[in-house]
Amino acid sequence: MNLIDLGDADGNRCVVRVTGRYQPGVPAGHDILHADVLVSASFVDARLELYILRQDLDTWQHDLTRLAPGKGATIGGDRGLSLDFFMHENRTLALMVQDPDRMSLALGIAPQETWIQDHHQRLDQVRETWPSEVVGTGPTTYEWNSNRRA
């Protein structure tokens, strides 16, 4: 399921495809989502891995809600791969893909006008498909929450 799917007429594209839970059935890793990041342009065709925490989804939602010219949105972070989007005055996006182990690249994308609304819907679909089912009860202690699907 695509959490992010941005592309333009020039063939520049970034897709973040959530493939499932990182460690299903293991409380410490159950709510972490695994995703493939696909980035393509005339000069690159890359496939990278991203592990998405619940707070990453919250940050992505917050950033999307506030995104406007001169502002940015981020997913990922200091754990490895990060994707940073910056909106220019003409509403095109500059995308910085930074993977400390592999590469850093900048890509310009001119998405459709409705991409932000579309991505809010994508975020809702990911949350519905893989709801949070674990509660942290201590710094390294987890248990199933009472709303867990059987």
Coordinates of C-alpha atoms in Angstrom, one line a residue:
M1 CA 0.0 0.0 0.0
N2 CA 1.5 3.3 -1.0
L3 CA 1.8 5.8 1.8
I4 CA 3.5 8.3 -0.5
D5 CA 3.2 8.3 -4.3
L6 CA 4.5 11.5 -6.0
G7 CA 5.3 11.8 -9.6
D8 CA 5.3 14.3 -12.5
A9 CA 5.2 14.4 -16.3
D10 CA 9.0 14.5 -16.4
G11 CA 9.3 11.0 -15.0
N12 CA 10.5 12.0 -11.5
R13 CA 8.8 9.8 -8.9
C14 CA 9.0 8.9 -5.2
V15 CA 6.9 6.0 -3.8
V16 CA 6.9 4.8 -0.2
R17 CA 5.2 1.5 -0.3
V18 CA 4.3 0.0 3.1
T19 CA 4.7 -3.8 2.9
G20 CA 3.6 -4.8 6.4
R21 CA 4.7 -5.0 10.0
Y22 CA 8.4 -5.2 10.7
Q23 CA 8.0 -8.0 13.3
P24 CA 4.4 -9.2 13.4
G25 CA 3.5 -11.0 16.6
V26 CA 6.6 -9.6 18.5
P27 CA 5.4 -6.7 20.7
A28 CA 8.6 -4.7 20.5
G29 CA 8.5 -4.6 16.7
H30 CA 4.8 -5.3 15.9
D31 CA 3.8 -1.7 15.4
I32 CA 6.8 -0.7 13.4
L33 CA 6.0 -0.8 9.7
H34 CA 8.4 -1.9 6.9
A35 CA 8.3 0.1 3.6
D36 CA 10.2 0.1 0.3
V37 CA 11.2 3.5 -1.0
L38 CA 11.3 3.7 -4.7
V39 CA 12.9 6.8 -6.2
S40 CA 13.3 7.3 -10.0
A41 CA 14.4 10.0 -12.4
S42 CA 16.6 10.2 -15.5
F43 CA 19.7 9.9 -13.3
V44 CA 18.6 7.4 -10.6
D45 CA 16.5 4.3 -10.0
A46 CA 16.8 3.4 -6.4
R47 CA 15.1 1.0 -4.0
L48 CA 15.7 1.6 -0.3
E49 CA 14.2 0.4 3.0
L50 CA 12.4 2.5 5.6
Y51 CA 11.1 1.5 9.0
I52 CA 8.2 3.7 10.0
L53 CA 7.3 4.2 13.7
R54 CA 3.8 5.4 14.8
Q55 CA 5.3 8.8 15.7
D56 CA 6.6 9.0 12.1
L57 CA 3.0 8.8 10.8
D58 CA 2.0 11.5 13.3
T59 CA 4.8 13.8 12.2
W60 CA 4.0 13.1 8.5
Q61 CA 0.3 14.0 9.1
H62 CA 1.2 17.2 11.1
D63 CA 3.7 18.3 8.4
L64 CA 1.2 17.6 5.5
T65 CA -1.4 19.6 7.3
R66 CA 0.9 22.6 7.6
L67 CA 2.6 22.3 4.2
A68 CA 2.7 25.5 2.2
P69 CA 5.2 27.3 0.1
G70 CA 8.4 27.9 2.1
K71 CA 7.6 24.9 4.4
G72 CA 8.6 21.3 4.5
A73 CA 7.5 17.8 5.5
T74 CA 9.6 14.9 6.6
I75 CA 9.3 11.1 7.0
G76 CA 11.9 8.9 8.5
G77 CA 14.7 10.5 10.5
D78 CA 17.7 10.0 12.6
R79 CA 17.4 6.2 12.6
G80 CA 18.6 6.0 9.0
L81 CA 16.8 6.9 5.7
S82 CA 14.9 10.2 5.7
L83 CA 12.8 11.9 3.1
D84 CA 12.5 15.7 3.3
F85 CA 10.1 17.5 1.1
F86 CA 10.2 21.3 0.7
M87 CA 7.5 23.2 -1.2
H88 CA 8.6 26.1 -3.4
E89 CA 6.6 29.2 -4.1
N90 CA 5.4 27.7 -7.4
R91 CA 4.2 24.6 -5.4
T92 CA 6.8 22.3 -6.8
L93 CA 8.6 20.1 -4.4
A94 CA 12.3 19.6 -3.7
L95 CA 12.8 16.1 -2.3
M96 CA 16.0 15.2 -0.4
V97 CA 16.6 11.5 0.0
Q98 CA 19.3 10.8 2.6
D99 CA 20.4 7.3 3.4
P100 CA 23.6 7.5 5.5
D101 CA 24.7 4.0 4.3
R102 CA 24.1 4.4 0.6
M103 CA 23.4 7.9 -0.9
S104 CA 22.0 11.3 -0.7
L105 CA 20.2 12.9 -3.6
A106 CA 18.0 15.8 -4.5
L107 CA 15.0 15.5 -6.8
G108 CA 12.5 18.1 -8.1
I109 CA 8.8 16.9 -8.5
A110 CA 5.9 18.9 -9.8
P111 CA 2.9 16.9 -8.3
Q112 CA -0.7 17.3 -9.1
E113 CA -2.7 20.0 -7.3
T114 CA -4.6 17.6 -5.1
W115 CA -1.6 15.6 -3.8
I116 CA -1.8 16.7 -0.2
Q117 CA -5.4 15.6 0.2
D118 CA -4.6 12.4 -1.6
H119 CA -1.8 11.7 0.9
H120 CA -4.0 12.4 3.9
Q121 CA -6.2 9.6 2.5
R122 CA -3.2 7.3 2.0
L123 CA -2.2 7.9 5.6
D124 CA -5.6 7.0 6.8
Q125 CA -5.6 3.8 4.8
V126 CA -2.2 2.8 6.2
R127 CA -3.4 3.4 9.8
E128 CA -6.6 1.4 9.1
T129 CA -4.7 -1.5 7.6
W130 CA -2.0 -1.7 10.3
P131 CA -3.5 -0.1 13.5
S132 CA -1.5 0.3 16.6
E133 CA -1.8 -2.9 18.7
V134 CA 0.9 -2.5 21.3
V135 CA 1.3 -0.3 24.4
G136 CA 4.7 0.6 25.8
T137 CA 4.5 0.0 29.6
G138 CA 8.1 1.0 30.3
P139 CA 11.3 2.0 28.5
T140 CA 11.7 -1.5 26.9
T141 CA 8.5 -3.2 28.0
Y142 CA 5.6 -3.7 25.7
E143 CA 2.2 -5.5 25.9
W144 CA -0.8 -6.0 23.6
N145 CA -3.5 -3.3 23.9
S146 CA -7.1 -4.3 24.6
N147 CA -8.2 -3.3 21.1
R148 CA -5.8 -5.7 19.3
R149 CA -7.4 -7.6 16.4
A150 CA -7.4 -11.4 17.0

